[in-house]
Coordinates of C-alpha atoms and ligand atoms in Angstrom, one line a residue:
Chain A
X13 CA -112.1 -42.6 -93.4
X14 CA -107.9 -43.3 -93.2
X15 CA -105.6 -40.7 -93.7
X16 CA -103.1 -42.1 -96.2
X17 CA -101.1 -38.6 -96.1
X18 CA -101.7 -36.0 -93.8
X19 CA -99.8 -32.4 -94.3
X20 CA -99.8 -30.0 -91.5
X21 CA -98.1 -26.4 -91.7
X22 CA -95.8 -27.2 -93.9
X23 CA -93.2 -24.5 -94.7
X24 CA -90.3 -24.3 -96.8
X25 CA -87.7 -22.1 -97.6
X26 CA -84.9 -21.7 -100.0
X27 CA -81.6 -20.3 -99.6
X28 CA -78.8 -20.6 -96.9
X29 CA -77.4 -18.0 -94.5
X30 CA -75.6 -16.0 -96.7
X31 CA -78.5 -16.1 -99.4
X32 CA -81.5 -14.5 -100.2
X33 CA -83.8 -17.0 -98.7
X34 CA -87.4 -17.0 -100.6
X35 CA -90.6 -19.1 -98.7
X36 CA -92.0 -21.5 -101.2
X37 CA -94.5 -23.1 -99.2
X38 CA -95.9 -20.8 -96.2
X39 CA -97.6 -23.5 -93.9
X40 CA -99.4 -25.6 -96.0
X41 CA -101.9 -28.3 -94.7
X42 CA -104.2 -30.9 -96.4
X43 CA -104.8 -34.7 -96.5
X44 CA -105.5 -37.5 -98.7
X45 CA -107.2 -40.3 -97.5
X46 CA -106.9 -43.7 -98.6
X47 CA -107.8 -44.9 -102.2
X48 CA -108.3 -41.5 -103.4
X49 CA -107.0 -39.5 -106.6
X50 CA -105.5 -36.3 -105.6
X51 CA -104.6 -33.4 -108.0
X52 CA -102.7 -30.7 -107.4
X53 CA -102.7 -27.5 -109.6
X54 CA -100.9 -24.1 -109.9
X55 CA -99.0 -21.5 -111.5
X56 CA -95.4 -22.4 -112.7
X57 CA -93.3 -21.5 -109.3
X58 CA -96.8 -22.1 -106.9
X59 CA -94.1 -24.5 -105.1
X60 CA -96.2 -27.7 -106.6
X61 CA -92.4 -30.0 -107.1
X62 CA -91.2 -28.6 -104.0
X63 CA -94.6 -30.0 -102.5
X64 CA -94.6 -33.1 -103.7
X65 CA -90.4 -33.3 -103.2
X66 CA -91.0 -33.0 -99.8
X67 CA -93.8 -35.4 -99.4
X68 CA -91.6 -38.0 -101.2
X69 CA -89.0 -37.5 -98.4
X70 CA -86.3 -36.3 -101.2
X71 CA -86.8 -32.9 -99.8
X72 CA -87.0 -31.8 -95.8
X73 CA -89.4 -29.0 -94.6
X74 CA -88.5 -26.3 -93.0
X75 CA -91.3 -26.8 -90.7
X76 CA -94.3 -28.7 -89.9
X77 CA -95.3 -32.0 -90.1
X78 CA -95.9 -35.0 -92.9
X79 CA -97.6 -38.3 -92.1
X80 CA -97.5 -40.9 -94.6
X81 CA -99.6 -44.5 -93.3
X82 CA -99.3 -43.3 -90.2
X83 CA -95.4 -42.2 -90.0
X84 CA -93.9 -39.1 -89.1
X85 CA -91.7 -38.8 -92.3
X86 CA -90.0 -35.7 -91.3
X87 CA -87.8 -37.3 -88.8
X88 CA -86.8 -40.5 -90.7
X89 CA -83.4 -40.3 -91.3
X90 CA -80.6 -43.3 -92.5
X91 CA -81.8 -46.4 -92.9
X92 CA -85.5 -45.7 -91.9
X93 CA -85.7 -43.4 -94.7
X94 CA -84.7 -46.4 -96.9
X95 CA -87.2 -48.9 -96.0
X96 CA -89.7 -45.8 -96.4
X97 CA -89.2 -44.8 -100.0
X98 CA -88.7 -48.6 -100.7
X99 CA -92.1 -49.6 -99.2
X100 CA -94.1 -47.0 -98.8
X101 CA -93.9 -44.6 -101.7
X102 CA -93.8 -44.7 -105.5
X103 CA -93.1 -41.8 -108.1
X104 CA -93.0 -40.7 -111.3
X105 CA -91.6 -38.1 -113.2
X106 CA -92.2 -36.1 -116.2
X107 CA -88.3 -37.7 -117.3
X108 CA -89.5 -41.3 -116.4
X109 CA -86.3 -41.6 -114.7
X110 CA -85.0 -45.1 -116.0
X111 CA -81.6 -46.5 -116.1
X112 CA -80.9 -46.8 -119.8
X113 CA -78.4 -49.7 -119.3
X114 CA -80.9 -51.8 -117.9
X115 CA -84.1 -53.1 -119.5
X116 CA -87.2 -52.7 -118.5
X117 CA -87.2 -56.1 -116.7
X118 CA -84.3 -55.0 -114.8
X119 CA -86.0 -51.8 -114.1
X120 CA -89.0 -52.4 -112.5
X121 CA -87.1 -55.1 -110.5
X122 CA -84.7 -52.5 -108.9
X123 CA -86.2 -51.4 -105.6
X124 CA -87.0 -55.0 -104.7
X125 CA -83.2 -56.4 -105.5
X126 CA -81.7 -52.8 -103.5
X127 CA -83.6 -54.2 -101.1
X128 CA -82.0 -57.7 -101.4
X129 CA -85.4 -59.1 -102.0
X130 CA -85.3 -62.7 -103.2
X131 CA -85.2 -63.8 -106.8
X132 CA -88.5 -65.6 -107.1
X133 CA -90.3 -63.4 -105.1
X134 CA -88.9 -60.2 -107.7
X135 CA -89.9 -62.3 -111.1
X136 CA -93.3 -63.2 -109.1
X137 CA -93.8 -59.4 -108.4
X138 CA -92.1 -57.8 -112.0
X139 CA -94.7 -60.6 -113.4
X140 CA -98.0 -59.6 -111.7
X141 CA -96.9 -55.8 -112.1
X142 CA -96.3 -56.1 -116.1
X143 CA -99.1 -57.6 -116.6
X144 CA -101.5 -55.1 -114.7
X145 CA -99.8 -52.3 -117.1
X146 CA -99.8 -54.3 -120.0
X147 CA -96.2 -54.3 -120.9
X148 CA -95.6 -57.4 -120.4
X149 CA -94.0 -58.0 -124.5
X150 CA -91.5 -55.1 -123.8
X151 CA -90.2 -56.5 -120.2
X152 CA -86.6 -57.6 -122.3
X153 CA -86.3 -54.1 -124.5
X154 CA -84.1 -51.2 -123.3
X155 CA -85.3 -47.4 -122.7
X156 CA -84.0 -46.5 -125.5
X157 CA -86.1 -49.0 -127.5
X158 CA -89.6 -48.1 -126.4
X159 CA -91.8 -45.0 -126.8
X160 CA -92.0 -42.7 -124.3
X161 CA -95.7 -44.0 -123.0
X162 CA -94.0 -47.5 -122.9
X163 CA -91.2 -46.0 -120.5
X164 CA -93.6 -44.2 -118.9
X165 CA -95.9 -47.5 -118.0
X166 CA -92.4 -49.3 -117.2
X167 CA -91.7 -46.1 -114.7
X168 CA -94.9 -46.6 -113.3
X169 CA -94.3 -50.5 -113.1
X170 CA -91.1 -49.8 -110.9
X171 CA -93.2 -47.5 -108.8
X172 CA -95.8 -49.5 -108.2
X173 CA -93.9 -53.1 -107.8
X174 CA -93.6 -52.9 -103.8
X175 CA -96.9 -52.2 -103.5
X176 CA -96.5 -48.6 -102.2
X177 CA -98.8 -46.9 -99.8
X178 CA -99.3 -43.8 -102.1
X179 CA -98.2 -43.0 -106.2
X180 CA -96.8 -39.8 -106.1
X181 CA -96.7 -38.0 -110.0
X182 CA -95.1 -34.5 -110.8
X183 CA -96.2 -34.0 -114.2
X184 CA -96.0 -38.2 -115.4
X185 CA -97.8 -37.2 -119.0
X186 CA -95.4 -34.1 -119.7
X187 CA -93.3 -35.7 -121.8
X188 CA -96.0 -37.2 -123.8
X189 CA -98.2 -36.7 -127.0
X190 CA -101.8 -36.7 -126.1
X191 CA -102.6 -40.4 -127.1
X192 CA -99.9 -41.9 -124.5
X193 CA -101.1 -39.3 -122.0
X194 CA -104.5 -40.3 -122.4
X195 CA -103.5 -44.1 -122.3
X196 CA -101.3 -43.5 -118.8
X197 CA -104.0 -41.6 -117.1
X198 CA -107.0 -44.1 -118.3
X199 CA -104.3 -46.4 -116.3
X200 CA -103.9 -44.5 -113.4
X201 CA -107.7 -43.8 -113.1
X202 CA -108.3 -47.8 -113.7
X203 CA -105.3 -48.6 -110.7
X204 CA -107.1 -46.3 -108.4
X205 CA -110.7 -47.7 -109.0
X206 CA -110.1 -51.3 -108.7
X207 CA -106.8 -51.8 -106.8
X208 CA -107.3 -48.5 -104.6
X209 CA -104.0 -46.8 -105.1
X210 CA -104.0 -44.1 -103.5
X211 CA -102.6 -41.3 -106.3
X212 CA -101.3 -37.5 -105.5
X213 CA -100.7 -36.0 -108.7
X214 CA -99.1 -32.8 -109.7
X215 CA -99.6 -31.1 -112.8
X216 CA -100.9 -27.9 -114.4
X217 CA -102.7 -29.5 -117.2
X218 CA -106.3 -29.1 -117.0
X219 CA -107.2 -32.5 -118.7
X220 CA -104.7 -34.5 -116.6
X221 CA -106.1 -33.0 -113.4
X222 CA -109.6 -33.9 -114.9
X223 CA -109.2 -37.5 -114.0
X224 CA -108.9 -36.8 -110.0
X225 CA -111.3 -36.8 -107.7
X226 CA -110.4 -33.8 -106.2
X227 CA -107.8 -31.0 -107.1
X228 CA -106.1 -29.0 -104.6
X229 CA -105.2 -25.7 -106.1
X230 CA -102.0 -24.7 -104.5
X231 CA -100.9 -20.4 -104.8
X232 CA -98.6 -18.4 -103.1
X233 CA -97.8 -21.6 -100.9
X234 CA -100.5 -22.5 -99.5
X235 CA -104.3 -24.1 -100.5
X236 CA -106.3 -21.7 -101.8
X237 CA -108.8 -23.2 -103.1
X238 CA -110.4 -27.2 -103.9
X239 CA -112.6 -29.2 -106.2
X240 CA -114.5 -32.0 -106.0
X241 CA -115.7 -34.3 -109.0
X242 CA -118.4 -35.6 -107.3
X243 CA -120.9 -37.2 -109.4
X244 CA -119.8 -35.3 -112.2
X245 CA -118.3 -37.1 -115.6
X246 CA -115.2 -36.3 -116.8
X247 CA -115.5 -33.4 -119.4
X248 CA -118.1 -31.9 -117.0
X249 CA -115.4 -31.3 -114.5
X250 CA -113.0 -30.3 -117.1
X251 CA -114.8 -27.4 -117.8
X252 CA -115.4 -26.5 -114.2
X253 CA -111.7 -26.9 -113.9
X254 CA -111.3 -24.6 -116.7
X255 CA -113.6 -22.1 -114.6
X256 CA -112.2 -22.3 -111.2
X257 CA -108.6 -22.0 -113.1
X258 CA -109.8 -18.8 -115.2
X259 CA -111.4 -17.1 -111.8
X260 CA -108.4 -17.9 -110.3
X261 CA -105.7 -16.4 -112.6
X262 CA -106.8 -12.8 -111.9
Chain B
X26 CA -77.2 -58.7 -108.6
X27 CA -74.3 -56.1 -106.9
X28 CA -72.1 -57.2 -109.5
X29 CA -74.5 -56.8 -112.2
X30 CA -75.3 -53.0 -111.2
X31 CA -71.6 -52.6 -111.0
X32 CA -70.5 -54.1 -113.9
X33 CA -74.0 -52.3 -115.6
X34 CA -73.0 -48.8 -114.5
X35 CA -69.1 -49.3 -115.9
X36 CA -70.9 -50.4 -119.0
X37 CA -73.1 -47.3 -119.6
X38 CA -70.4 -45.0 -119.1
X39 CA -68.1 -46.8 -120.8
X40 CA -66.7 -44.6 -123.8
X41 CA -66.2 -41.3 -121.1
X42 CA -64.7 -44.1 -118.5
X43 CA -61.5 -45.3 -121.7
X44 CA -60.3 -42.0 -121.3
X45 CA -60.0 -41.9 -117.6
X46 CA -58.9 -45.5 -117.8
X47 CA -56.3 -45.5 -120.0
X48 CA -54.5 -42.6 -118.3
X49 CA -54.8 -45.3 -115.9
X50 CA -53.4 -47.7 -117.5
X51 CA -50.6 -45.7 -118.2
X52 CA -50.2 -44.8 -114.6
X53 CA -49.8 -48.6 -114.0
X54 CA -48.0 -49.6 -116.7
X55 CA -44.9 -46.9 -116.2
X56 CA -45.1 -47.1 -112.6
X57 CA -44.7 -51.3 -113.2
X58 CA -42.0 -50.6 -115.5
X59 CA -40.0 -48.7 -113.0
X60 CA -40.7 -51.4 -110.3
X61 CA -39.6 -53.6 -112.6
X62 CA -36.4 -52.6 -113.6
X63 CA -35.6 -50.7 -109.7
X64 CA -36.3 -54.5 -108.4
X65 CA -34.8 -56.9 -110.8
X66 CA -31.9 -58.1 -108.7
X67 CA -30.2 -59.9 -111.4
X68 CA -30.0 -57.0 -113.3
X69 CA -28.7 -54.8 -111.0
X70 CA -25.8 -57.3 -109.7
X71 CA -24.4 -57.9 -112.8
X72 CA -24.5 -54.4 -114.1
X73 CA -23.1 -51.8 -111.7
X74 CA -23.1 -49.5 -114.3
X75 CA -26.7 -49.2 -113.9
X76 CA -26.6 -48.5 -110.7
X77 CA -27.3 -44.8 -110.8
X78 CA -29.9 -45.6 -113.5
X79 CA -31.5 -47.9 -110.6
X80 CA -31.7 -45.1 -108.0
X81 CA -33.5 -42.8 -110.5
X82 CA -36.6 -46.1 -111.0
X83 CA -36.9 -47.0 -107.4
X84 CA -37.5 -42.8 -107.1
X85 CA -39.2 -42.2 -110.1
X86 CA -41.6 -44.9 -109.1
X87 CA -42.0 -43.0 -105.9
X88 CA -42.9 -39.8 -107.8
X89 CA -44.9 -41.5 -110.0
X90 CA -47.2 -43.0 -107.1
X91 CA -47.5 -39.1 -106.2
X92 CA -48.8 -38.6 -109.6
X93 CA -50.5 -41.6 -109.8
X94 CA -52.7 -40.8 -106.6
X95 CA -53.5 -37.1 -108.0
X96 CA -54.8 -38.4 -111.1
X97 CA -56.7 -40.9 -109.8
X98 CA -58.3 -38.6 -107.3
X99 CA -58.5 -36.4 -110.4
X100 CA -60.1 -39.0 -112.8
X101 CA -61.8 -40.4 -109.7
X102 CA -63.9 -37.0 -109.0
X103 CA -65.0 -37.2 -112.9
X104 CA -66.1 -41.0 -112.7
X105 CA -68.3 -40.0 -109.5
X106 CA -70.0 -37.0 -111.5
X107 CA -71.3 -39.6 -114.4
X108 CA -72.2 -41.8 -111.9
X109 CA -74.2 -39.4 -109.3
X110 CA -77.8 -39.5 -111.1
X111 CA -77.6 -43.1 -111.1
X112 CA -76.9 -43.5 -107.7
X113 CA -79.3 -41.1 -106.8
X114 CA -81.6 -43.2 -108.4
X115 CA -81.0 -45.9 -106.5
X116 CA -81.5 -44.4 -103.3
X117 CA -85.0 -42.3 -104.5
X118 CA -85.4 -46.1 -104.9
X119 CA -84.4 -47.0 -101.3
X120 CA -80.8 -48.3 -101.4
X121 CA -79.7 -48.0 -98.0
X122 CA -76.2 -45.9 -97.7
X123 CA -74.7 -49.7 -97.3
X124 CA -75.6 -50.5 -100.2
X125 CA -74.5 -47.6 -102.3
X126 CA -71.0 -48.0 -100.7
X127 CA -71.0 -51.4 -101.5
X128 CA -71.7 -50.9 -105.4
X129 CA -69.4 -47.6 -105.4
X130 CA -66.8 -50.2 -103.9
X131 CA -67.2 -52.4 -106.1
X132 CA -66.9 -50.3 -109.3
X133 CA -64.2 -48.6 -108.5
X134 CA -62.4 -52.0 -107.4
X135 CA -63.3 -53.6 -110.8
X136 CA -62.0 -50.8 -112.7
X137 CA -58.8 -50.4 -110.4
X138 CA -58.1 -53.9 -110.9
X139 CA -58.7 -54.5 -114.9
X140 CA -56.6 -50.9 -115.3
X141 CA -53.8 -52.4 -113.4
X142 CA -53.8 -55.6 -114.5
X143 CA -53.6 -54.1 -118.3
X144 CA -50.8 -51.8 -116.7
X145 CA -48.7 -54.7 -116.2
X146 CA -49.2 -56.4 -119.2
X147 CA -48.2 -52.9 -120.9
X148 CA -45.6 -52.1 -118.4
X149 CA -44.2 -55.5 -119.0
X150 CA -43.4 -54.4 -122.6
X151 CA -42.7 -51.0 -121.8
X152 CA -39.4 -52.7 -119.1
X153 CA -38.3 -54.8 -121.7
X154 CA -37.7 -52.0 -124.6
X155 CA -36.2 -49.9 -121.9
X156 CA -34.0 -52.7 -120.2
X157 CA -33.1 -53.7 -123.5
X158 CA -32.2 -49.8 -124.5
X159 CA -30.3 -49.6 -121.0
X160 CA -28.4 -52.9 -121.6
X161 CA -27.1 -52.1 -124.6
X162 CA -26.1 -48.5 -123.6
X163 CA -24.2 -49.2 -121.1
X164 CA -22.8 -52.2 -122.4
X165 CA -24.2 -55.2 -120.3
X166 CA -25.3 -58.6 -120.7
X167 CA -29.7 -59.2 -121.5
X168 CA -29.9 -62.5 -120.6
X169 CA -30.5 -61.4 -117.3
X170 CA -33.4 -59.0 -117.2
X171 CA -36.8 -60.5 -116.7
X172 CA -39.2 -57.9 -117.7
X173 CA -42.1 -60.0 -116.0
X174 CA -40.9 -60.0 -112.2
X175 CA -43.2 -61.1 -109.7
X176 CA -41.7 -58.7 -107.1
X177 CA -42.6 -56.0 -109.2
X178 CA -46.1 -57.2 -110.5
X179 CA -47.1 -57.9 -106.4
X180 CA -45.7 -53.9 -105.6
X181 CA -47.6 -52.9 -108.9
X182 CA -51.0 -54.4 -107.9
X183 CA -51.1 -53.8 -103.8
X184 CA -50.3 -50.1 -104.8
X185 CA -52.8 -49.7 -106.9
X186 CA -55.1 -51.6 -105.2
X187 CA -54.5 -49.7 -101.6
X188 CA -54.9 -46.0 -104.4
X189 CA -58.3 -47.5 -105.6
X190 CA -59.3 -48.3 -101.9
X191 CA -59.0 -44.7 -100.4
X192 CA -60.5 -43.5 -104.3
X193 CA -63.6 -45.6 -103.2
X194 CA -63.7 -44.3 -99.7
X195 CA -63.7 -40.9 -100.7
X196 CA -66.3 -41.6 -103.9
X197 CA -68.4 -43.0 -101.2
X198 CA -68.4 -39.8 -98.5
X199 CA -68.4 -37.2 -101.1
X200 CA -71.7 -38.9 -103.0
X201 CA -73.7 -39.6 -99.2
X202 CA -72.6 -36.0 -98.7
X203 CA -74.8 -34.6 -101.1
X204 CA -78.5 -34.1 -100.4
X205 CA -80.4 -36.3 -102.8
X206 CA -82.4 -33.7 -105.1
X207 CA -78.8 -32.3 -106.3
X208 CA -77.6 -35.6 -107.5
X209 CA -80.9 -36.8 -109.1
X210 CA -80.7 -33.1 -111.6
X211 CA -76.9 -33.3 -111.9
X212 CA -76.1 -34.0 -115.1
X213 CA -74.7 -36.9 -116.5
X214 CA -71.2 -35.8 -118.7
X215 CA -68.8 -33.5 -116.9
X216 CA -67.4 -31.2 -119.4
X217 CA -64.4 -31.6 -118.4
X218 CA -63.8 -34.9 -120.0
X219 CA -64.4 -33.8 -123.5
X220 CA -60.9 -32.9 -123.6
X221 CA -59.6 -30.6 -126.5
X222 CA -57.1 -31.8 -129.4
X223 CA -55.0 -29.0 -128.3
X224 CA -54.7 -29.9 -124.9
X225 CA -53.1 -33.7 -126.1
X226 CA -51.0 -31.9 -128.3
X227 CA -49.5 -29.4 -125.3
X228 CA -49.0 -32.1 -123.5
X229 CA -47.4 -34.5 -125.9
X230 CA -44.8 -31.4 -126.5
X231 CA -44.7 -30.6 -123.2
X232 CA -43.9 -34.7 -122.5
X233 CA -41.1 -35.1 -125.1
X234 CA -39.4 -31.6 -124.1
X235 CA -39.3 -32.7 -120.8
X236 CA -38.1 -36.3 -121.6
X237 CA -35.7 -34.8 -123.4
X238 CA -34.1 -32.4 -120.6
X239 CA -34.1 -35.5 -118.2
X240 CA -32.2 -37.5 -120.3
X241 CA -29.3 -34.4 -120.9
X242 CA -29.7 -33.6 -117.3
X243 CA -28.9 -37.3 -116.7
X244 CA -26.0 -37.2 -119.2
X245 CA -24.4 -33.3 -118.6
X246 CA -24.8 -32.6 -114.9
X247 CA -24.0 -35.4 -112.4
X248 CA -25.6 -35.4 -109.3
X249 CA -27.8 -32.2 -109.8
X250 CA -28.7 -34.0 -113.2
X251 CA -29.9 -37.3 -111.6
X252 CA -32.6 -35.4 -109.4
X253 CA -33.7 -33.2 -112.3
X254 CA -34.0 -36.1 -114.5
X255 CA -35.8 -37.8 -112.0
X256 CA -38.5 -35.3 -112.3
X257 CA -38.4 -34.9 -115.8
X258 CA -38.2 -38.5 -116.9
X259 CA -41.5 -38.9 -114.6
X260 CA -43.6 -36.4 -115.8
X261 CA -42.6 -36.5 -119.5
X262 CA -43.4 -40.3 -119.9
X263 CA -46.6 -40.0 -118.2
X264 CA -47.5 -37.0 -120.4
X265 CA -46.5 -38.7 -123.7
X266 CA -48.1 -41.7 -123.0
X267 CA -51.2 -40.3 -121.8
X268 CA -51.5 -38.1 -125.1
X269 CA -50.7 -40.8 -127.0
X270 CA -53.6 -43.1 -125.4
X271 CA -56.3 -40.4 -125.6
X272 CA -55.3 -39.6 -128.9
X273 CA -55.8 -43.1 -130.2
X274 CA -59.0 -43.8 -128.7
X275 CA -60.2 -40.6 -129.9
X276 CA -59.3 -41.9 -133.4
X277 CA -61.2 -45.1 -132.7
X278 CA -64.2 -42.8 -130.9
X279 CA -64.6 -41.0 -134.3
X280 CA -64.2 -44.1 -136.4
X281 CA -66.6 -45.3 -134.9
X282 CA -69.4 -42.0 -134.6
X283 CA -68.3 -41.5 -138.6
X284 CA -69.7 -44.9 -139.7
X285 CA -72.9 -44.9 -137.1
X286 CA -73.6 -41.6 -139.3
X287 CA -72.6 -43.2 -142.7
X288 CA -75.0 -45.8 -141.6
X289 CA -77.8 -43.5 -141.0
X290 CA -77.5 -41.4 -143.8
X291 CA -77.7 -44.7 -146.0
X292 CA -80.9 -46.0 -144.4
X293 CA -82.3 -42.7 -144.7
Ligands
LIG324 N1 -83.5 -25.3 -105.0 C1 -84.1 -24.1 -105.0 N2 -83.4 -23.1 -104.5 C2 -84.1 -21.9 -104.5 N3 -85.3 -21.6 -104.9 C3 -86.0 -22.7 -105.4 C4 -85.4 -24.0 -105.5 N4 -86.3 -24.8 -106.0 C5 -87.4 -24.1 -106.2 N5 -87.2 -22.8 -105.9 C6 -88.2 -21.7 -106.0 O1 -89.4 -22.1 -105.3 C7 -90.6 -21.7 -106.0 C8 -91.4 -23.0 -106.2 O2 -90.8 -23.8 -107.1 P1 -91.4 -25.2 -107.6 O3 -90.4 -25.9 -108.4 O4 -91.9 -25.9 -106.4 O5 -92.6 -24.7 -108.5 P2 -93.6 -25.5 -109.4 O6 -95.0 -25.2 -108.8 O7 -93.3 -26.9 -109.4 O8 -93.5 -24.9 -110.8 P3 -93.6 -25.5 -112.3 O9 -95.0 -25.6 -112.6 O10 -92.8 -24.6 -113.1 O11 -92.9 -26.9 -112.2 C9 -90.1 -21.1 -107.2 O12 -90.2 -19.7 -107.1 C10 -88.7 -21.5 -107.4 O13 -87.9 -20.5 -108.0
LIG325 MG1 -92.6 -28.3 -110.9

């Protein structure tokens, strides 16, 4: 099977010269291949956002390599680095991360007019998009005029419109109540299964992490342990998560 | 779709950018005033008796640019901080560093230009009180003076417009400086804008005591006096009418937030 990411001894650390420098990630290494639904799990300050910061190219490793669809990502720089996030990746945050003065229209079209795409083309693609998350009445409101599982879908929208390589996610339902949550990840599952995104998701929440395939529990900056759904159904993992995470605490 | 993420981002900030803008505004219009009345050859010619008062505008306009290019770096360093997260958005997104000059470009041009052009417009009054005040001091005739002088209004906008040019090209380094992560958490209001009543009020004194010495400096010590008043004269009109503006739109600003929260409380 494709790699989509590959992640080989990846280090990072914090802190200048003068500063107390502190290692957040001490060589980490994994891979997702293609079409799959990666979690990633661990305690607050395991290095999970500086993980997934680095993967998404607005962060630089100290060391080691990252291959995204078969580019070295660590050496893009200028203009490359561009075309890279604009075509090849897609995230979400926990903030959503919208531009209030534009709607949501306007939102998801941004990465495809930054990138001086043409005006049919962007309504043809903004079109498709919205309808796959169903927001399709809500394409003409304002951020500030939706709920927070409506910006969230319209976040989503934005990072899915140029048909990314990957969906990267660090903590996409933390902002939400449990319905919306439930809603976004039933969406993210659904993206996965039948238009094979390929989804790396970070969060710390057991029931969110239920919906991978496989989690990657991440500690002291590295892997230190993994799960795999298998055959399993949903709340049948979730309590295995809940295991593996109780084992793992001590 | 440039114009309309420009014109967007001056939009969303739009309440913290009056403040900056109307200082600018001010900058403009005092700094069109003095043009105006330093180049109004008319003027001049028949009045020789304003002569001195014509050295101290061509100067004082040249101090004023000074000023004028502080504060704009100043207000300049404030409009960037509103404007980072946005930006950084934008590139997260993949703008290219092109195109995130070109937008910062353009926003800064687009307010430069409508500041000015408002400068004028206020300047224009702002040269006809004073020529009017000057003429009938020193005893000339007013037919003469033309507060709207195209001289001055062509000086007025390619100095401004050269200021906003090196205030974009110095937006532009300073935001492509900084590594993306810092801009996407920075936050979005610099305290520094939510300027105190007491501060307007210092300066409004400290404006009119100043105005104040220039114009007895101008009167009591000759030469000596004409420098001093130069500096004076400068400063304190800029100060006054700077307090003056912010204090105003703060009015407005609370106006305004007092019925939004009338209205709430009545639909609650
Ligand atoms: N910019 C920074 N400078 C210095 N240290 C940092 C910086 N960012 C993160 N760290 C440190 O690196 C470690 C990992 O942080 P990170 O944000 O990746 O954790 P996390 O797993 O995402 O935690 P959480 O679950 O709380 O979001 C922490 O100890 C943190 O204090
Ligand atoms: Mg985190």
């Amino acid at each position: 099977m494709d790699n989509i990411v590959t992640v080989n001894q990846v280090t990072k650390t914090y802190g200048g010269q003068n500063e107390k420098s502190y290692q957040a990630l001490k060589g980490i290494s994994f891979d997702v291949q293609k079409g799959e639904f990666v979690g990633i799990m661990g305690a607050s300050g395991s290095g999970k956002t500086t993980l997934l910061n680095i993967l998404s190219t607005l962060d630089t490793a100290s060391s080691g390599q990252v291959t995204i669809d078969n580019q070295e990502i660590t050496q893009l720089k200028g203009n490359e680095l561009a075309d890279f996030r604009a075509k090849e990746i897609g995230f979400i945050f926990q903030d959503f991360n919208l531009l209030e003065n534009l709607t949501a229209r306007e939102n998801i079209a941004l990465p495809l007019s930054l990138q001086n795409v043409a005006a049919a083309k962007i309504n043809a693609a903004v079109s498709k998009i919205a309808q796959r998350l169903a927001i399709t009445e809500i394409l003409d409101s304002y951020p500030t005029q939706i709920s927070g599982g409506q910006k969230q879908r319209v976040a989503a929208a934005r990072a899915l419109v140029s048909e990314p390589a990957i969906l990267f996610g660090d903590e996409p339902t933390g902002a939400l109540d449990s319905k919306s949550a439930r809603d976004l990840l039933e969406t993210m599952d659904d993206l996965n299964k039948n238009d094979q995104v390929s989804i790396l998701l970070v969060t710390h929440d057991p029931f969110s992490a239920s919906y991978c395939q496989r989690i990657l529990f991440i500690k002291d900056g590295v892997i230190s342990t993994q799960l795999q759904r298998g055959n399993q159904d949903r709340p049948t993992f979730y309590q295995e998560i809940l295991t593996t995470l109780g084992t793992f605490e001590q | 779709m440039l114009i309309k993420l420009a014109l967007n981002g001056i939009k969303s900030r739009w309440k913290d950018y009056l403040v900056l803008f109307s200082g600018l505004v001010i900058a403009s219009a005092i700094f069109y005033m003095f043009e105006a009345l330093a180049t109004n050859q008319n003027f001049i010619k028949q009045n020789t008796t304003i002569g001195a008062a014509v050295i101290i505008f061509q100067l004082g306009s040249i101090l004023l640019a000074i000023i004028t290019l502080v504060y704009i770096l100043y207000a300049n360093s404030f409009l960037m901080t509103m404007r980072q997260r946005t930006y950084a958005t934008y590139m997260m997104l993949g703008a290219k560093s092109g195109k995130i000059g070109q937008l910062i470009f353009m926003e800064t041009l687009i307010i430069g230009i409508v500041a000015t052009l408002l400068g004028i417009v206020v300047g224009t009054g702002l040269a006809y009180g004073v020529g009017t005040l000057l003429m009938q001091r020193m005893g000339g005739t007013i037919h003469n003076f033309q507060p709207l002088y195209p001289l001055a209004i062509f000086i007025t906008l390619a100095f401004f417009m050269v200021l906003f040019l090196i205030a974009a090209i110095i937006n532009r380094r300073q935001l492509l400086k900084q590594p993306i992560l810092k801009l996407l958490h920075s936050s979005n209001t610099p305290t520094a804008i939510k300027h105190r009543p007491v501060v307007w009020l210092i300066e409004a004194i400290v404006g009119v005591l100043l105005l104040a010495t220039g114009y007895w400096a101008m009167i009591h010590l000759g030469v000596l006096g004409l420098v001093l008043a130069l500096i004076t004269i400068v400063l304190g009109s800029y100060f006054v009418f700077n307090a003056l503006a912010i204090w105003v739109l703060s009015l407005l600003r609370n106006a305004k937030l007092a019925s939004k929260g009338l209205n709430k409380f009545t639909i609650a």
